[in-house]
XYZ file of N, CA and C in Angstrom:
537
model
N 0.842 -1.176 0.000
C 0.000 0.000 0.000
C 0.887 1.240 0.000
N 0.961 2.169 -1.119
C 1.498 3.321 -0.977
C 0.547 4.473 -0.100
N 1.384 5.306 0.551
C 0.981 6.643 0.784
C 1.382 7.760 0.298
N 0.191 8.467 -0.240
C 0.832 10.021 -0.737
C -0.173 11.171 -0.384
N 0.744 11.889 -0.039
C 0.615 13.189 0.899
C 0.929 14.321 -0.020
N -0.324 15.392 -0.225
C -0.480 16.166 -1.422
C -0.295 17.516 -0.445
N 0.415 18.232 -0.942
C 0.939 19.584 0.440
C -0.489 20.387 -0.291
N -1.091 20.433 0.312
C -2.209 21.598 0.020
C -1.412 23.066 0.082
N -0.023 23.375 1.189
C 0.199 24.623 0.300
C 1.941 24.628 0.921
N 2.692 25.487 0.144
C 3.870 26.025 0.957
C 3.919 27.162 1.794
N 3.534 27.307 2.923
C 3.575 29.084 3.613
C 4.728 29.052 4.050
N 5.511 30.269 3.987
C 6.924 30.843 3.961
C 6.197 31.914 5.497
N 7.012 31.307 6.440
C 6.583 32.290 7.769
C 7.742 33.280 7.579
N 7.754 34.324 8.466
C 8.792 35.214 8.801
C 10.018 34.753 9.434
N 10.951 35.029 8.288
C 12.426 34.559 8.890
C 12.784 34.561 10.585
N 13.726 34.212 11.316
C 13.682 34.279 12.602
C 15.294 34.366 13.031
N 15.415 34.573 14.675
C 16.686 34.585 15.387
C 16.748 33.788 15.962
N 17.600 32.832 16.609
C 17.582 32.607 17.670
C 19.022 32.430 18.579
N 18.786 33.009 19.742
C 19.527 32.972 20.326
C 19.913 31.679 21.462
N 21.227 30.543 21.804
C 21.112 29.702 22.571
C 22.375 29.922 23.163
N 22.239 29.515 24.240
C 22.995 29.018 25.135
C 23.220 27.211 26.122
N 24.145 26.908 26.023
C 24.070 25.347 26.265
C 25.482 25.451 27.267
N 25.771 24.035 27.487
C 26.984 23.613 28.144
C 27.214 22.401 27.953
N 27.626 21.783 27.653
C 28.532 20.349 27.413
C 29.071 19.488 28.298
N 28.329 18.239 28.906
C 28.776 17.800 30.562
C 30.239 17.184 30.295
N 30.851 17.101 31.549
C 31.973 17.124 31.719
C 32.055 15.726 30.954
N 33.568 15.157 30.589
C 34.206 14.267 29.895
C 34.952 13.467 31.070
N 35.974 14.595 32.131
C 36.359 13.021 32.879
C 36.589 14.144 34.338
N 36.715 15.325 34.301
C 36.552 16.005 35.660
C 35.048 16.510 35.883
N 34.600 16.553 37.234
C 33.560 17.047 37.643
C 33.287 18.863 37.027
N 34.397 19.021 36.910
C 34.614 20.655 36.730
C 34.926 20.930 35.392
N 34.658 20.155 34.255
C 35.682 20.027 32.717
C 34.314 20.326 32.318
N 32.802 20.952 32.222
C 32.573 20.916 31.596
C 32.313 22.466 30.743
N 32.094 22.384 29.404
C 32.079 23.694 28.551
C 31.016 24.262 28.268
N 30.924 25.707 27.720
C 30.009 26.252 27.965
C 30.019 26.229 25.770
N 28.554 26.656 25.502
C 28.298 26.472 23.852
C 27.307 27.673 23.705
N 27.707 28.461 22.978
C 26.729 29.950 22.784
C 26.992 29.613 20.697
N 25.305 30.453 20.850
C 25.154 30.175 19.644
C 24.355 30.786 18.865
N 24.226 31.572 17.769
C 23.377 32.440 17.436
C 22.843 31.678 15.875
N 21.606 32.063 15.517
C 21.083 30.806 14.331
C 19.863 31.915 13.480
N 20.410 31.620 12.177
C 19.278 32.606 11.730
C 18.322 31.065 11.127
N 16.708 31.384 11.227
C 16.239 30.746 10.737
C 15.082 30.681 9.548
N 15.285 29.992 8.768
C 14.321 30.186 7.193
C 13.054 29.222 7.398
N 11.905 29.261 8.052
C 10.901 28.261 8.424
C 9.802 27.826 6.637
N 9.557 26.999 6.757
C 8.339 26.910 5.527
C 7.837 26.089 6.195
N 6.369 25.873 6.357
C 5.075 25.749 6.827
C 4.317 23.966 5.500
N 4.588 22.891 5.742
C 3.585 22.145 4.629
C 2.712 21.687 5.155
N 1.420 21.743 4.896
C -0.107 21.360 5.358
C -0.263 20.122 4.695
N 0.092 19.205 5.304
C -0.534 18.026 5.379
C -1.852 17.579 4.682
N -2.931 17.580 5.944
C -3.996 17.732 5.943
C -4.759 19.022 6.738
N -6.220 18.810 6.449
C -6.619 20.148 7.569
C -5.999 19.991 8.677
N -5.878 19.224 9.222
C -5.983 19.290 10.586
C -3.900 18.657 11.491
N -3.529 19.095 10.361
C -1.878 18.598 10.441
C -0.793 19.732 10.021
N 0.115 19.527 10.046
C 1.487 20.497 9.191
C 2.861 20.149 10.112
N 3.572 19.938 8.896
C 5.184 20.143 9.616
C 5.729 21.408 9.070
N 6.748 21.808 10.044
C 7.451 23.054 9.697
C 8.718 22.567 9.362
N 9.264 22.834 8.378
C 10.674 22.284 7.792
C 11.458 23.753 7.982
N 12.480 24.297 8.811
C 13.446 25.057 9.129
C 14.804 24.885 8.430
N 15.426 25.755 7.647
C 16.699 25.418 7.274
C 17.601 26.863 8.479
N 18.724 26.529 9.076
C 18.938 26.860 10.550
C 20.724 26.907 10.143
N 21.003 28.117 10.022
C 22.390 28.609 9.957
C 22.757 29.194 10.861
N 23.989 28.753 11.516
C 24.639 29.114 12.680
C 25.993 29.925 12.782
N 26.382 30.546 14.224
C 27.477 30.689 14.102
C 27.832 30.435 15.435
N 28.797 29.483 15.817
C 28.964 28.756 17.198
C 30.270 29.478 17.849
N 30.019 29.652 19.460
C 31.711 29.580 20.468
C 31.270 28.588 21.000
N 32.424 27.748 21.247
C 32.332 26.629 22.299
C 33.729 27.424 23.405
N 33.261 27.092 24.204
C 34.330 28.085 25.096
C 34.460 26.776 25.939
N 35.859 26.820 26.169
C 36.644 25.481 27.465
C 37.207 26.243 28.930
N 36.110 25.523 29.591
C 36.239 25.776 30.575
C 37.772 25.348 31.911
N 38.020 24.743 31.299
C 39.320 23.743 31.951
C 40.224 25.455 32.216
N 40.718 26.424 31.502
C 41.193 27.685 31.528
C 40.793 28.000 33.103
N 39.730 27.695 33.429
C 39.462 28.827 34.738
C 39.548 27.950 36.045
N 39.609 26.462 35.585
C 40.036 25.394 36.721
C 41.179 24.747 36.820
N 42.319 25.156 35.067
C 43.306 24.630 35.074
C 43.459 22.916 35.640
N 42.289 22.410 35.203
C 42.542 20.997 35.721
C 43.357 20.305 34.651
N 43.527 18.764 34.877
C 44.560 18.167 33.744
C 46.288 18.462 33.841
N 46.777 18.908 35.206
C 47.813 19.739 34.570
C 48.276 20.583 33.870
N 47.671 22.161 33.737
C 47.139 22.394 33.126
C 46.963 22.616 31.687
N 46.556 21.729 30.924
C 46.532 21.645 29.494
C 45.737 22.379 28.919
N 45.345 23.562 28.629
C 44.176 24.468 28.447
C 44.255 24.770 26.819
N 43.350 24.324 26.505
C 42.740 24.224 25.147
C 42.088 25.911 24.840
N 42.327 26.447 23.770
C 41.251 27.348 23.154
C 40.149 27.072 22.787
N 39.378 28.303 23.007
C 38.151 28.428 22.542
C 38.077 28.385 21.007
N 36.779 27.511 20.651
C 36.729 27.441 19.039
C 35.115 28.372 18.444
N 35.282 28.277 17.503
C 34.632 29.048 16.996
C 33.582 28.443 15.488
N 33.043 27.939 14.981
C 32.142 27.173 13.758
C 31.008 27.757 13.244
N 30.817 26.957 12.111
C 29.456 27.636 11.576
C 28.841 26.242 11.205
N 27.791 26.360 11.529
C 26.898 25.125 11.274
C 25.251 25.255 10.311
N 24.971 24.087 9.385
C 23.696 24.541 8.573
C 22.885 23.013 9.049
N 21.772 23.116 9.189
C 20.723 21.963 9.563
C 19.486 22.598 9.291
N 19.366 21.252 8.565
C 17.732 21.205 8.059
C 17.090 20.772 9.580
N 15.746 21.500 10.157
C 14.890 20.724 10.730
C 13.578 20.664 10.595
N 12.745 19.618 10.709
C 11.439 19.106 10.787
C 10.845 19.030 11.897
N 10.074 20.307 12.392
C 9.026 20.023 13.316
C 7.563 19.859 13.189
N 6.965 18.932 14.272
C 5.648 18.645 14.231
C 5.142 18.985 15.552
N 3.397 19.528 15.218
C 3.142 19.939 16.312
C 2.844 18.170 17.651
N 2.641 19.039 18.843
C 2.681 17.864 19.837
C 1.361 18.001 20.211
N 1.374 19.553 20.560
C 0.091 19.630 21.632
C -0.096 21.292 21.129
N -1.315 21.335 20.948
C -1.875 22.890 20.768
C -2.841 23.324 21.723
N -2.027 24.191 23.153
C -2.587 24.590 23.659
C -4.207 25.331 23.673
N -3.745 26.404 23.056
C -4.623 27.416 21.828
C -4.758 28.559 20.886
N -4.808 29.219 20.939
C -4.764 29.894 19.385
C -3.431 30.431 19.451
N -2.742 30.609 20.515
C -1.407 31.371 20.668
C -0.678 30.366 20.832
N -0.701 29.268 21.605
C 0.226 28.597 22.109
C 0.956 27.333 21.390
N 1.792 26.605 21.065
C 1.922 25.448 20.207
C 3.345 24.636 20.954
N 3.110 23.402 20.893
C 3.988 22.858 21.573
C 4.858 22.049 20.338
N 6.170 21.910 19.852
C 6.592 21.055 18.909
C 7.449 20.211 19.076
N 7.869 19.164 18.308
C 9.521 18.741 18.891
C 9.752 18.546 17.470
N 11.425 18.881 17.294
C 11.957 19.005 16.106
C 13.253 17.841 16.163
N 13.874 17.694 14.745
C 15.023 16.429 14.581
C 15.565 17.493 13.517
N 16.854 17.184 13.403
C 17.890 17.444 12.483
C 18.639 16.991 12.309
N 19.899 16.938 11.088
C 20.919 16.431 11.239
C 21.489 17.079 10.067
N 22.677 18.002 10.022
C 23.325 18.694 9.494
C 25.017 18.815 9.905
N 25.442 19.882 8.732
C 26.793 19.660 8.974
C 27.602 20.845 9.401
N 28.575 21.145 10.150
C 29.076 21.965 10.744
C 30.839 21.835 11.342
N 31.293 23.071 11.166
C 32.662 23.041 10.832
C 33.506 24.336 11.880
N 34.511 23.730 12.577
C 35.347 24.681 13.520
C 36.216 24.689 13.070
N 37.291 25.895 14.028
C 38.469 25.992 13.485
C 39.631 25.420 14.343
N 38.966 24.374 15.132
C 39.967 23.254 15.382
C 39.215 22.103 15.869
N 39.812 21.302 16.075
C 39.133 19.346 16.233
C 39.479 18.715 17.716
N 39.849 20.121 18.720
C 39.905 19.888 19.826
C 38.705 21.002 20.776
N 38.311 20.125 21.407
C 36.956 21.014 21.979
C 36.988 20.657 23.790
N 38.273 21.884 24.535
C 38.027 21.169 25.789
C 39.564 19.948 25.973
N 38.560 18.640 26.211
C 39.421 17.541 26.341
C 38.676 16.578 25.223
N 38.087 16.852 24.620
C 37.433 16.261 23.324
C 38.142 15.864 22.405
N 38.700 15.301 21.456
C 39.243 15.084 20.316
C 38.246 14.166 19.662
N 37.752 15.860 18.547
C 37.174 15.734 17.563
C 37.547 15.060 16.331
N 38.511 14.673 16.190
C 38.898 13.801 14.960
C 38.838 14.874 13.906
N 38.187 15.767 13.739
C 38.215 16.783 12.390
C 37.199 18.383 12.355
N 37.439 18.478 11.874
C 37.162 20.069 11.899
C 35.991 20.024 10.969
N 35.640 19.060 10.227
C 34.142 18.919 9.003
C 33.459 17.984 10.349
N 31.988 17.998 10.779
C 31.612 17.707 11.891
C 30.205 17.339 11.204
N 29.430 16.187 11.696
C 27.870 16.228 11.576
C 27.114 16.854 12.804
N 26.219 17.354 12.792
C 25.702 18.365 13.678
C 24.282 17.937 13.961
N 23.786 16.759 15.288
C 22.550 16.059 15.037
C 22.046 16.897 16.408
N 20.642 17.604 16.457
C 19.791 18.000 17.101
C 18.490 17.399 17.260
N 18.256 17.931 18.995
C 16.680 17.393 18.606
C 16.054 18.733 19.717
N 14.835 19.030 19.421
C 14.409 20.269 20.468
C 13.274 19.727 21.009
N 12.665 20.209 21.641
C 11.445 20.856 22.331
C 10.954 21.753 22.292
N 10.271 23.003 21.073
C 9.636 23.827 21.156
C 8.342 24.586 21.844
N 8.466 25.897 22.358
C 7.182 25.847 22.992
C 7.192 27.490 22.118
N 6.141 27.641 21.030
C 5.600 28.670 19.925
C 4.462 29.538 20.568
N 4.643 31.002 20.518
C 3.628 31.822 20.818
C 3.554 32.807 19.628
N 2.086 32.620 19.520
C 1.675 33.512 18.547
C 2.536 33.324 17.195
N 3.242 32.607 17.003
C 4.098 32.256 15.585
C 4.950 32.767 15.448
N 5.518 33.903 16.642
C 6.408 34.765 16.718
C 7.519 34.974 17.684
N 7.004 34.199 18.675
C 8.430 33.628 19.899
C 8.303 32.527 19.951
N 9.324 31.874 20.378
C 9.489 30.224 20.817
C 10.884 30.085 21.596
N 10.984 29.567 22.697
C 11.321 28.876 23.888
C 11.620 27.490 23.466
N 13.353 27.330 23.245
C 13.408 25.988 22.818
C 14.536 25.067 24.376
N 14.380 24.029 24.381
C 14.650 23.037 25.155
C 15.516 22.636 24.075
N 16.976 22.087 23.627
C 17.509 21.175 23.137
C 18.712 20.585 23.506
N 19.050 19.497 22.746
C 19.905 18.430 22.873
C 21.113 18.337 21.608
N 22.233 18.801 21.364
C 23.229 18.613 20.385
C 23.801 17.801 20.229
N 24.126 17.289 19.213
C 25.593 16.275 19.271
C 26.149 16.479 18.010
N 27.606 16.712 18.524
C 28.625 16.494 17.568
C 29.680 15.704 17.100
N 30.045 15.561 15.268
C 30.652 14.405 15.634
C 31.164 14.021 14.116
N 32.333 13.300 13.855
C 32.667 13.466 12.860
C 32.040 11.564 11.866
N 31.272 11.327 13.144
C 30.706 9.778 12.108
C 31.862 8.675 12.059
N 32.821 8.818 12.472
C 33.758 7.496 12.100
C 34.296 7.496 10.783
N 34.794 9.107 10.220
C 35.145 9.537 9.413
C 36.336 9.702 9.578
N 37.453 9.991 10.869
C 38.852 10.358 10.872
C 38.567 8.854 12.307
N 40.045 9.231 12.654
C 40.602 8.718 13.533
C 40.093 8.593 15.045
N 40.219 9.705 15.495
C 39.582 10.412 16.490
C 37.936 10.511 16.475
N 37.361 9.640 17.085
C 35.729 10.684 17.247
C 35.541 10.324 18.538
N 35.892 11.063 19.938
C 34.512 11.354 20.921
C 33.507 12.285 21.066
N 33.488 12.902 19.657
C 32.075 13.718 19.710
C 31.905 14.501 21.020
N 31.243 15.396 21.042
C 30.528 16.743 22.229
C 29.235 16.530 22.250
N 28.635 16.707 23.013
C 27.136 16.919 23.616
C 26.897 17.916 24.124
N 26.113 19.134 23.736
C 25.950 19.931 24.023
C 24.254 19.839 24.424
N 24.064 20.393 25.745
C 22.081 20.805 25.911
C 22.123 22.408 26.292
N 20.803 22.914 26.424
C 20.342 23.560 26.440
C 19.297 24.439 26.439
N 19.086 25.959 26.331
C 17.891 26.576 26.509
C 18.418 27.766 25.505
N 17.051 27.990 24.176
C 17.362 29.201 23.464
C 15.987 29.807 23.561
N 16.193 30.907 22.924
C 14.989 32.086 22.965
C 15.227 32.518 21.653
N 13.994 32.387 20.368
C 14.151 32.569 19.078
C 12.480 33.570 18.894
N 13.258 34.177 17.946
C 11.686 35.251 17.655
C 12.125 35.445 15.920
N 11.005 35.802 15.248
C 10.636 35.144 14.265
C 9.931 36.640 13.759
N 10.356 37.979 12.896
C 9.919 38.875 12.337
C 9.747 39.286 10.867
């Protein structure tokens, strides 16, 4: 049995910001872990399903600091890594969860995109490479179509592409508005 799903329309919402902030749990000291700031412009399009459905497909360009915290605890002896700096692009797909009401919308979104620093050490991390896959997942909470309050979960990681991959985990809380 095939299924096919006829988009009754494309709506192009108002581009958006968002602003996040995260931290990255520690790797092997209680005190090692990093802080992840992140600013994301976002391009949303709207496909209607059915009446009573729609996913929002986001294409989500970034520009990342991962800042290492080990600098201000000097743990490790102190081996203190620089702060890096990346730009990251991810497609995401959200669906609604729960619709409060006419203002309110609850979503959770998936991604998986690619993203690139200017070094392959993050912390006590060894990134294996500086070309990175960039997999997200959120928790949106949408008002009025024009703010949203996101909950998310990062991971980074080069796939078993170089030598090196223990990947970063980054979570967090952003604040994105949408004009």
């Amino acid at each position: 049995m095939t299924v096919l799903f006829i988009f009754q329309s494309s709506l192009a919402l108002a581009s958006g910001l968002m602003l996040s902030v995260g931290t990255s749990p520690p790797r092997y000291a209680s005190h090692d872990d990093n802080d992840a700031y992140q600013i994301t412009w976002i391009e949303p399009r709207i496909f209607d399903i059915s009446n009573d459905f729609s996913l929002t497909f986001d294409l989500e360009a970034s520009v990342n600091q991962w800042r290492d915290n080990s600098k201000r605890y000097g743990s490790f002896a102190d081996q203190w890594y620089d702060d890096i700096y990346g730009l990251s692009v991810t497609p995401v797909i959200k669906f609604p969860v729960y619709q409060f009401d006419d203002r309110w919308l609850l979503q959770f979104g998936f991604g998986i995109g690619v993203s690139y620093q200017n070094d392959d050490n993050w912390g006590y991390a060894k990134l294996g490479s500086r070309w990175m896959f960039e997999d997200k997942v959120q928790l949106n909470l949408l008002y009025q179509q024009d703010h949203q309050l996101t909950l998310f979960w990062q991971h980074y990681s080069n796939a078993n592409l170089a030598s090196d991959n223990q990947g970063a985990d980054v979570y967090g809380l952003a604040f994105g508005f949408y004009f």
